[in-house]
Amino acid sequence: MKGGTTTIRGVLQHGERATGKGLYLIDSPGQEPKAVTALAATGAQIIMFATGIGAPQGFPFVPVIKVTANPRTAEHLSEHIDVLVNVFSDAPMEEHGKRLYSEMLAVASGHTTKAEA
């Protein structure tokens, strides 16, 4: 669901690097500390982590952008959530995508994520 309709190019094992462009999945546990470790081991430079009820962990070597579509989580865990994708607003889905892309570019340019702060 989180990958949309993009073709999956392959499934990587923990620590294995992608050999081309596109969407790859990683065969790793779903718990956040293990999942972000697996993403970092595959060479991720920035991690966007979608969370529903809130997961406050970051990662010491790779910035983790926390994203939620749950307004309650964004409010109660505002010190941990970087972006609220408010699907209940009138904004088209493309606007949410642009906002996430802008956040990723900002972090790539040195903006500090809440997990880093």
Short mmCIF file of N, CA, C and O in Angstrom, two decimals:
data_model
loop_
_atom_site.label_atom_id
_atom_site.label_comp_id
_atom_site.label_asym_id
_atom_site.label_seq_id
_atom_site.Cartn_x
_atom_site.Cartn_y
_atom_site.Cartn_z
N MET A 1 0.82 -1.19 0.00
CA MET A 1 0.00 0.00 0.00
C MET A 1 0.86 1.26 0.00
O MET A 1 0.56 2.20 -0.69
N LYS A 2 1.92 1.28 0.79
CA LYS A 2 2.75 2.47 0.90
C LYS A 2 3.55 2.73 -0.37
O LYS A 2 3.99 3.83 -0.61
N GLY A 3 3.74 1.71 -1.19
CA GLY A 3 4.51 1.86 -2.42
C GLY A 3 3.67 2.31 -3.59
O GLY A 3 4.21 2.61 -4.65
N GLY A 4 2.37 2.37 -3.42
CA GLY A 4 1.51 2.79 -4.52
C GLY A 4 1.44 1.74 -5.61
O GLY A 4 1.37 0.54 -5.34
N THR A 5 1.49 2.17 -6.84
CA THR A 5 1.37 1.26 -7.96
C THR A 5 2.69 1.04 -8.69
O THR A 5 2.71 0.46 -9.77
N THR A 6 3.77 1.51 -8.11
CA THR A 6 5.09 1.35 -8.72
C THR A 6 5.49 -0.12 -8.75
O THR A 6 5.22 -0.88 -7.83
N THR A 7 6.17 -0.51 -9.81
CA THR A 7 6.65 -1.88 -9.95
C THR A 7 7.76 -2.15 -8.93
O THR A 7 8.68 -1.34 -8.78
N ILE A 8 7.67 -3.27 -8.24
CA ILE A 8 8.72 -3.67 -7.30
C ILE A 8 9.86 -4.30 -8.10
O ILE A 8 9.65 -5.27 -8.82
N ARG A 9 11.04 -3.72 -7.99
CA ARG A 9 12.20 -4.17 -8.76
C ARG A 9 12.92 -5.36 -8.14
O ARG A 9 13.64 -6.08 -8.82
N GLY A 10 12.74 -5.55 -6.83
CA GLY A 10 13.40 -6.67 -6.19
C GLY A 10 13.22 -6.64 -4.69
O GLY A 10 12.71 -5.68 -4.13
N VAL A 11 13.63 -7.72 -4.04
CA VAL A 11 13.59 -7.83 -2.58
C VAL A 11 15.02 -8.01 -2.09
O VAL A 11 15.73 -8.93 -2.53
N LEU A 12 15.46 -7.12 -1.23
CA LEU A 12 16.83 -7.14 -0.73
C LEU A 12 16.90 -7.84 0.63
O LEU A 12 15.98 -7.72 1.44
N GLN A 13 17.99 -8.51 0.86
CA GLN A 13 18.26 -9.08 2.18
C GLN A 13 18.93 -8.00 3.03
O GLN A 13 19.46 -7.01 2.51
N HIS A 14 18.93 -8.19 4.32
CA HIS A 14 19.53 -7.22 5.25
C HIS A 14 20.97 -6.92 4.83
O HIS A 14 21.79 -7.81 4.71
N GLY A 15 21.25 -5.64 4.55
CA GLY A 15 22.60 -5.22 4.18
C GLY A 15 22.89 -5.29 2.68
O GLY A 15 23.92 -4.79 2.24
N GLU A 16 22.01 -5.88 1.91
CA GLU A 16 22.22 -5.98 0.46
C GLU A 16 21.88 -4.65 -0.20
O GLU A 16 20.91 -3.99 0.18
N ARG A 17 22.66 -4.23 -1.18
CA ARG A 17 22.44 -2.96 -1.87
C ARG A 17 21.63 -3.17 -3.15
O ARG A 17 21.80 -4.19 -3.83
N ALA A 18 20.81 -2.20 -3.48
CA ALA A 18 20.05 -2.23 -4.73
C ALA A 18 21.02 -2.10 -5.90
O ALA A 18 22.02 -1.38 -5.82
N THR A 19 20.72 -2.78 -6.98
CA THR A 19 21.62 -2.75 -8.14
C THR A 19 21.11 -1.83 -9.24
O THR A 19 21.75 -1.71 -10.28
N GLY A 20 19.97 -1.20 -9.05
CA GLY A 20 19.42 -0.31 -10.06
C GLY A 20 18.43 0.65 -9.44
O GLY A 20 18.25 0.69 -8.23
N LYS A 21 17.78 1.42 -10.30
CA LYS A 21 16.78 2.38 -9.84
C LYS A 21 15.45 1.69 -9.63
O LYS A 21 15.20 0.63 -10.16
N GLY A 22 14.58 2.34 -8.84
CA GLY A 22 13.24 1.84 -8.65
C GLY A 22 12.95 1.45 -7.21
O GLY A 22 13.76 1.67 -6.31
N LEU A 23 11.80 0.85 -7.01
CA LEU A 23 11.33 0.46 -5.68
C LEU A 23 11.83 -0.94 -5.34
O LEU A 23 11.59 -1.90 -6.07
N TYR A 24 12.53 -1.03 -4.23
CA TYR A 24 12.99 -2.32 -3.70
C TYR A 24 12.40 -2.48 -2.31
O TYR A 24 12.26 -1.51 -1.57
N LEU A 25 12.09 -3.69 -1.94
CA LEU A 25 11.65 -4.02 -0.59
C LEU A 25 12.81 -4.67 0.14
O LEU A 25 13.70 -5.25 -0.48
N ILE A 26 12.79 -4.56 1.46
CA ILE A 26 13.83 -5.19 2.27
C ILE A 26 13.17 -6.25 3.13
O ILE A 26 12.17 -5.97 3.81
N ASP A 27 13.73 -7.44 3.13
CA ASP A 27 13.24 -8.53 3.97
C ASP A 27 13.79 -8.31 5.37
O ASP A 27 14.91 -8.72 5.68
N SER A 28 13.01 -7.62 6.20
CA SER A 28 13.45 -7.32 7.56
C SER A 28 12.24 -7.29 8.48
O SER A 28 11.10 -7.20 8.00
N PRO A 29 12.46 -7.32 9.77
CA PRO A 29 11.35 -7.19 10.71
C PRO A 29 10.67 -5.83 10.56
O PRO A 29 11.28 -4.87 10.07
N GLY A 30 9.43 -5.73 10.99
CA GLY A 30 8.68 -4.50 10.87
C GLY A 30 8.87 -3.55 12.04
O GLY A 30 8.52 -2.38 11.94
N GLN A 31 9.41 -4.02 13.15
CA GLN A 31 9.61 -3.14 14.30
C GLN A 31 10.60 -2.04 13.91
O GLN A 31 11.62 -2.30 13.29
N GLU A 32 10.27 -0.81 14.30
CA GLU A 32 11.03 0.34 13.82
C GLU A 32 12.54 0.25 14.03
O GLU A 32 13.29 0.46 13.08
N PRO A 33 13.05 -0.02 15.22
CA PRO A 33 14.52 -0.05 15.36
C PRO A 33 15.19 -1.04 14.40
O PRO A 33 16.23 -0.73 13.82
N LYS A 34 14.58 -2.20 14.20
CA LYS A 34 15.15 -3.19 13.29
C LYS A 34 14.97 -2.77 11.84
O LYS A 34 15.85 -2.97 11.01
N ALA A 35 13.82 -2.18 11.53
CA ALA A 35 13.54 -1.78 10.15
C ALA A 35 14.45 -0.65 9.70
O ALA A 35 14.99 -0.69 8.59
N VAL A 36 14.64 0.38 10.53
CA VAL A 36 15.52 1.48 10.12
C VAL A 36 16.98 1.03 10.06
O VAL A 36 17.75 1.52 9.23
N THR A 37 17.36 0.08 10.90
CA THR A 37 18.71 -0.48 10.82
C THR A 37 18.91 -1.19 9.49
O THR A 37 19.93 -1.02 8.82
N ALA A 38 17.91 -1.95 9.07
CA ALA A 38 17.99 -2.66 7.78
C ALA A 38 18.05 -1.66 6.63
O ALA A 38 18.82 -1.83 5.68
N LEU A 39 17.26 -0.59 6.69
CA LEU A 39 17.30 0.44 5.64
C LEU A 39 18.67 1.11 5.59
O LEU A 39 19.23 1.33 4.51
N ALA A 40 19.22 1.44 6.74
CA ALA A 40 20.55 2.07 6.78
C ALA A 40 21.61 1.12 6.23
O ALA A 40 22.51 1.54 5.50
N ALA A 41 21.49 -0.16 6.55
CA ALA A 41 22.47 -1.15 6.08
C ALA A 41 22.43 -1.31 4.56
O ALA A 41 23.44 -1.69 3.96
N THR A 42 21.30 -1.02 3.94
CA THR A 42 21.21 -1.12 2.48
C THR A 42 21.70 0.16 1.80
O THR A 42 21.72 0.22 0.58
N GLY A 43 22.06 1.17 2.58
CA GLY A 43 22.62 2.39 2.01
C GLY A 43 21.68 3.57 1.94
O GLY A 43 21.97 4.56 1.28
N ALA A 44 20.54 3.50 2.63
CA ALA A 44 19.59 4.63 2.61
C ALA A 44 20.26 5.88 3.17
O ALA A 44 20.99 5.82 4.16
N GLN A 45 20.03 7.01 2.51
CA GLN A 45 20.58 8.29 2.95
C GLN A 45 19.60 9.07 3.82
O GLN A 45 20.00 9.85 4.66
N ILE A 46 18.31 8.86 3.57
CA ILE A 46 17.22 9.46 4.35
C ILE A 46 16.13 8.39 4.44
O ILE A 46 15.86 7.69 3.47
N ILE A 47 15.52 8.30 5.61
CA ILE A 47 14.44 7.34 5.80
C ILE A 47 13.17 8.11 6.10
O ILE A 47 13.14 8.95 7.00
N MET A 48 12.11 7.84 5.33
CA MET A 48 10.78 8.37 5.64
C MET A 48 10.01 7.23 6.26
O MET A 48 9.80 6.21 5.63
N PHE A 49 9.61 7.41 7.51
CA PHE A 49 8.96 6.35 8.25
C PHE A 49 7.52 6.73 8.53
O PHE A 49 7.25 7.70 9.24
N ALA A 50 6.59 6.00 7.95
CA ALA A 50 5.16 6.24 8.18
C ALA A 50 4.74 5.54 9.45
O ALA A 50 5.04 4.36 9.65
N THR A 51 4.04 6.26 10.33
CA THR A 51 3.59 5.69 11.58
C THR A 51 2.16 6.13 11.87
O THR A 51 1.80 7.27 11.57
N GLY A 52 1.38 5.24 12.41
CA GLY A 52 -0.01 5.55 12.72
C GLY A 52 -0.19 6.03 14.14
O GLY A 52 -0.74 7.09 14.40
N ILE A 53 0.32 5.22 15.08
CA ILE A 53 0.14 5.57 16.49
C ILE A 53 1.35 6.27 17.08
O ILE A 53 1.33 6.71 18.21
N GLY A 54 2.42 6.38 16.30
CA GLY A 54 3.58 7.13 16.75
C GLY A 54 4.71 6.23 17.19
O GLY A 54 4.55 5.37 18.04
N ALA A 55 5.84 6.41 16.57
CA ALA A 55 7.06 5.68 16.92
C ALA A 55 8.16 6.72 17.05
O ALA A 55 8.55 7.33 16.07
N PRO A 56 8.64 6.97 18.26
CA PRO A 56 9.55 8.09 18.48
C PRO A 56 11.01 7.85 18.11
O PRO A 56 11.80 8.79 18.07
N GLN A 57 11.41 6.63 17.80
CA GLN A 57 12.81 6.36 17.57
C GLN A 57 13.31 7.00 16.28
O GLN A 57 12.59 7.13 15.32
N GLY A 58 14.58 7.34 16.29
CA GLY A 58 15.27 7.79 15.10
C GLY A 58 16.35 6.78 14.78
O GLY A 58 16.23 5.60 15.12
N PHE A 59 17.41 7.23 14.17
CA PHE A 59 18.55 6.36 13.88
C PHE A 59 19.79 7.23 13.95
O PHE A 59 19.79 8.35 13.44
N PRO A 60 20.87 6.77 14.57
CA PRO A 60 22.03 7.65 14.79
C PRO A 60 22.80 8.06 13.54
O PRO A 60 23.49 9.07 13.57
N PHE A 61 22.71 7.32 12.44
CA PHE A 61 23.54 7.61 11.27
C PHE A 61 22.76 8.10 10.06
O PHE A 61 23.37 8.57 9.10
N VAL A 62 21.45 7.94 10.07
CA VAL A 62 20.61 8.32 8.92
C VAL A 62 19.42 9.11 9.45
O VAL A 62 18.74 8.66 10.36
N PRO A 63 19.15 10.31 8.87
CA PRO A 63 17.97 11.06 9.32
C PRO A 63 16.68 10.29 9.04
O PRO A 63 16.52 9.70 7.98
N VAL A 64 15.78 10.30 10.03
CA VAL A 64 14.48 9.63 9.89
C VAL A 64 13.39 10.70 9.95
O VAL A 64 13.24 11.38 10.96
N ILE A 65 12.65 10.83 8.86
CA ILE A 65 11.52 11.75 8.79
C ILE A 65 10.28 10.97 9.19
O ILE A 65 9.90 10.01 8.53
N LYS A 66 9.65 11.37 10.29
CA LYS A 66 8.45 10.69 10.77
C LYS A 66 7.22 11.31 10.12
O LYS A 66 7.01 12.52 10.18
N VAL A 67 6.39 10.47 9.50
CA VAL A 67 5.19 10.90 8.79
C VAL A 67 3.99 10.16 9.36
O VAL A 67 4.06 8.95 9.60
N THR A 68 2.92 10.89 9.58
CA THR A 68 1.67 10.26 10.01
C THR A 68 0.49 10.89 9.28
O THR A 68 0.57 12.05 8.87
N ALA A 69 -0.57 10.11 9.12
CA ALA A 69 -1.82 10.63 8.59
C ALA A 69 -2.85 10.72 9.71
O ALA A 69 -4.01 11.03 9.47
N ASN A 70 -2.41 10.46 10.92
CA ASN A 70 -3.29 10.46 12.08
C ASN A 70 -3.14 11.80 12.81
O ASN A 70 -2.13 12.04 13.48
N PRO A 71 -4.13 12.70 12.71
CA PRO A 71 -4.03 14.00 13.36
C PRO A 71 -3.82 13.91 14.88
O PRO A 71 -3.12 14.73 15.46
N ARG A 72 -4.40 12.90 15.48
CA ARG A 72 -4.25 12.72 16.93
C ARG A 72 -2.81 12.39 17.29
O ARG A 72 -2.25 12.93 18.25
N THR A 73 -2.19 11.52 16.51
CA THR A 73 -0.79 11.20 16.73
C THR A 73 0.08 12.44 16.53
O THR A 73 0.98 12.71 17.33
N ALA A 74 -0.18 13.20 15.48
CA ALA A 74 0.60 14.40 15.20
C ALA A 74 0.50 15.40 16.35
O ALA A 74 1.48 16.05 16.70
N GLU A 75 -0.68 15.50 16.95
CA GLU A 75 -0.88 16.43 18.05
C GLU A 75 -0.22 15.94 19.33
O GLU A 75 0.51 16.68 19.99
N HIS A 76 -0.45 14.68 19.69
CA HIS A 76 0.06 14.16 20.96
C HIS A 76 1.56 13.87 20.93
O HIS A 76 2.20 13.86 21.97
N LEU A 77 2.11 13.62 19.75
CA LEU A 77 3.54 13.35 19.63
C LEU A 77 4.22 14.38 18.73
O LEU A 77 5.08 14.05 17.93
N SER A 78 3.82 15.63 18.89
CA SER A 78 4.33 16.69 18.01
C SER A 78 5.84 16.83 18.08
O SER A 78 6.47 17.26 17.11
N GLU A 79 6.45 16.44 19.19
CA GLU A 79 7.91 16.53 19.30
C GLU A 79 8.62 15.43 18.52
O GLU A 79 9.85 15.45 18.39
N HIS A 80 7.86 14.45 17.99
CA HIS A 80 8.45 13.34 17.24
C HIS A 80 8.03 13.29 15.78
O HIS A 80 8.71 12.68 14.96
N ILE A 81 6.89 13.88 15.44
CA ILE A 81 6.34 13.77 14.09
C ILE A 81 6.76 14.98 13.26
O ILE A 81 6.53 16.12 13.64
N ASP A 82 7.38 14.71 12.10
CA ASP A 82 7.84 15.78 11.21
C ASP A 82 6.74 16.27 10.28
O ASP A 82 6.65 17.47 9.99
N VAL A 83 5.92 15.36 9.76
CA VAL A 83 4.93 15.72 8.75
C VAL A 83 3.60 15.02 9.04
O VAL A 83 3.58 13.80 9.24
N LEU A 84 2.53 15.81 9.04
CA LEU A 84 1.17 15.26 9.08
C LEU A 84 0.62 15.33 7.67
O LEU A 84 0.53 16.41 7.09
N VAL A 85 0.29 14.19 7.12
CA VAL A 85 -0.38 14.13 5.83
C VAL A 85 -1.86 14.05 6.15
O VAL A 85 -2.39 12.97 6.39
N ASN A 86 -2.49 15.19 6.19
CA ASN A 86 -3.89 15.26 6.61
C ASN A 86 -4.80 14.89 5.45
O ASN A 86 -5.20 15.75 4.65
N VAL A 87 -5.12 13.62 5.35
CA VAL A 87 -5.96 13.14 4.25
C VAL A 87 -7.41 13.60 4.39
O VAL A 87 -8.19 13.43 3.47
N PHE A 88 -7.73 14.20 5.52
CA PHE A 88 -9.09 14.71 5.73
C PHE A 88 -9.23 16.14 5.23
O PHE A 88 -10.32 16.70 5.23
N SER A 89 -8.14 16.75 4.80
CA SER A 89 -8.20 18.11 4.26
C SER A 89 -8.69 18.07 2.82
O SER A 89 -8.84 17.00 2.23
N ASP A 90 -8.91 19.22 2.26
CA ASP A 90 -9.36 19.31 0.87
C ASP A 90 -8.20 19.26 -0.12
O ASP A 90 -8.43 19.30 -1.33
N ALA A 91 -6.97 19.20 0.38
CA ALA A 91 -5.80 19.19 -0.50
C ALA A 91 -5.76 17.91 -1.32
O ALA A 91 -6.01 16.82 -0.80
N PRO A 92 -5.44 18.03 -2.61
CA PRO A 92 -5.32 16.81 -3.44
C PRO A 92 -4.09 16.00 -3.00
O PRO A 92 -3.14 16.53 -2.42
N MET A 93 -4.13 14.71 -3.27
CA MET A 93 -3.06 13.82 -2.85
C MET A 93 -1.70 14.29 -3.39
O MET A 93 -0.68 14.13 -2.75
N GLU A 94 -1.69 14.88 -4.59
CA GLU A 94 -0.45 15.38 -5.19
C GLU A 94 0.21 16.43 -4.30
O GLU A 94 1.44 16.50 -4.22
N GLU A 95 -0.60 17.24 -3.62
CA GLU A 95 -0.05 18.25 -2.72
C GLU A 95 0.65 17.61 -1.53
O GLU A 95 1.68 18.09 -1.07
N HIS A 96 0.08 16.53 -1.03
CA HIS A 96 0.73 15.81 0.07
C HIS A 96 2.07 15.25 -0.39
O HIS A 96 3.07 15.31 0.32
N GLY A 97 2.09 14.71 -1.61
CA GLY A 97 3.33 14.18 -2.17
C GLY A 97 4.38 15.27 -2.32
O GLY A 97 5.56 15.06 -2.00
N LYS A 98 3.98 16.44 -2.79
CA LYS A 98 4.91 17.56 -2.94
C LYS A 98 5.47 17.99 -1.58
O LYS A 98 6.65 18.32 -1.46
N ARG A 99 4.61 17.98 -0.58
CA ARG A 99 5.05 18.36 0.77
C ARG A 99 6.08 17.37 1.31
O ARG A 99 7.09 17.77 1.89
N LEU A 100 5.84 16.09 1.11
CA LEU A 100 6.80 15.07 1.55
C LEU A 100 8.12 15.21 0.80
O LEU A 100 9.20 15.11 1.39
N TYR A 101 8.03 15.46 -0.50
CA TYR A 101 9.24 15.63 -1.31
C TYR A 101 10.02 16.85 -0.85
O TYR A 101 11.25 16.80 -0.72
N SER A 102 9.33 17.94 -0.56
CA SER A 102 9.98 19.15 -0.06
C SER A 102 10.68 18.90 1.27
O SER A 102 11.79 19.39 1.51
N GLU A 103 10.02 18.13 2.13
CA GLU A 103 10.63 17.80 3.43
C GLU A 103 11.90 16.97 3.23
O GLU A 103 12.92 17.20 3.88
N MET A 104 11.84 16.02 2.31
CA MET A 104 13.00 15.19 2.03
C MET A 104 14.15 16.05 1.50
O MET A 104 15.30 15.89 1.93
N LEU A 105 13.86 16.97 0.59
CA LEU A 105 14.90 17.85 0.05
C LEU A 105 15.50 18.74 1.14
O LEU A 105 16.71 18.97 1.18
N ALA A 106 14.65 19.23 2.04
CA ALA A 106 15.13 20.06 3.15
C ALA A 106 16.08 19.27 4.04
O ALA A 106 17.15 19.76 4.43
N VAL A 107 15.71 18.05 4.36
CA VAL A 107 16.57 17.20 5.21
C VAL A 107 17.88 16.88 4.48
O VAL A 107 18.96 16.92 5.07
N ALA A 108 17.80 16.61 3.19
CA ALA A 108 19.01 16.34 2.41
C ALA A 108 19.92 17.56 2.37
O ALA A 108 21.14 17.43 2.21
N SER A 109 19.33 18.74 2.56
CA SER A 109 20.10 19.99 2.55
C SER A 109 20.55 20.43 3.93
O SER A 109 21.08 21.53 4.10
N GLY A 110 20.29 19.60 4.96
CA GLY A 110 20.78 19.89 6.29
C GLY A 110 19.74 20.20 7.33
O GLY A 110 20.08 20.38 8.50
N HIS A 111 18.47 20.30 6.96
CA HIS A 111 17.40 20.53 7.94
C HIS A 111 17.38 19.38 8.94
O HIS A 111 17.46 18.21 8.55
N THR A 112 17.27 19.67 10.20
CA THR A 112 17.27 18.66 11.25
C THR A 112 15.87 18.06 11.44
O THR A 112 14.90 18.79 11.55
N THR A 113 15.79 16.73 11.45
CA THR A 113 14.51 16.08 11.74
C THR A 113 14.26 16.15 13.24
O THR A 113 15.16 16.40 14.04
N LYS A 114 13.02 15.89 13.62
CA LYS A 114 12.69 15.92 15.05
C LYS A 114 13.39 14.80 15.80
O LYS A 114 13.79 14.98 16.95
N ALA A 115 13.58 13.65 15.16
CA ALA A 115 14.31 12.56 15.81
C ALA A 115 15.76 12.96 16.07
O ALA A 115 16.33 12.61 17.10
N GLU A 116 16.36 13.70 15.15
CA GLU A 116 17.73 14.17 15.34
C GLU A 116 17.81 15.21 16.46
O GLU A 116 18.76 15.22 17.24
N ALA A 117 16.82 16.10 16.50
CA ALA A 117 16.81 17.14 17.53
C ALA A 117 16.66 16.55 18.91
O ALA A 117 17.24 16.97 19.87
#
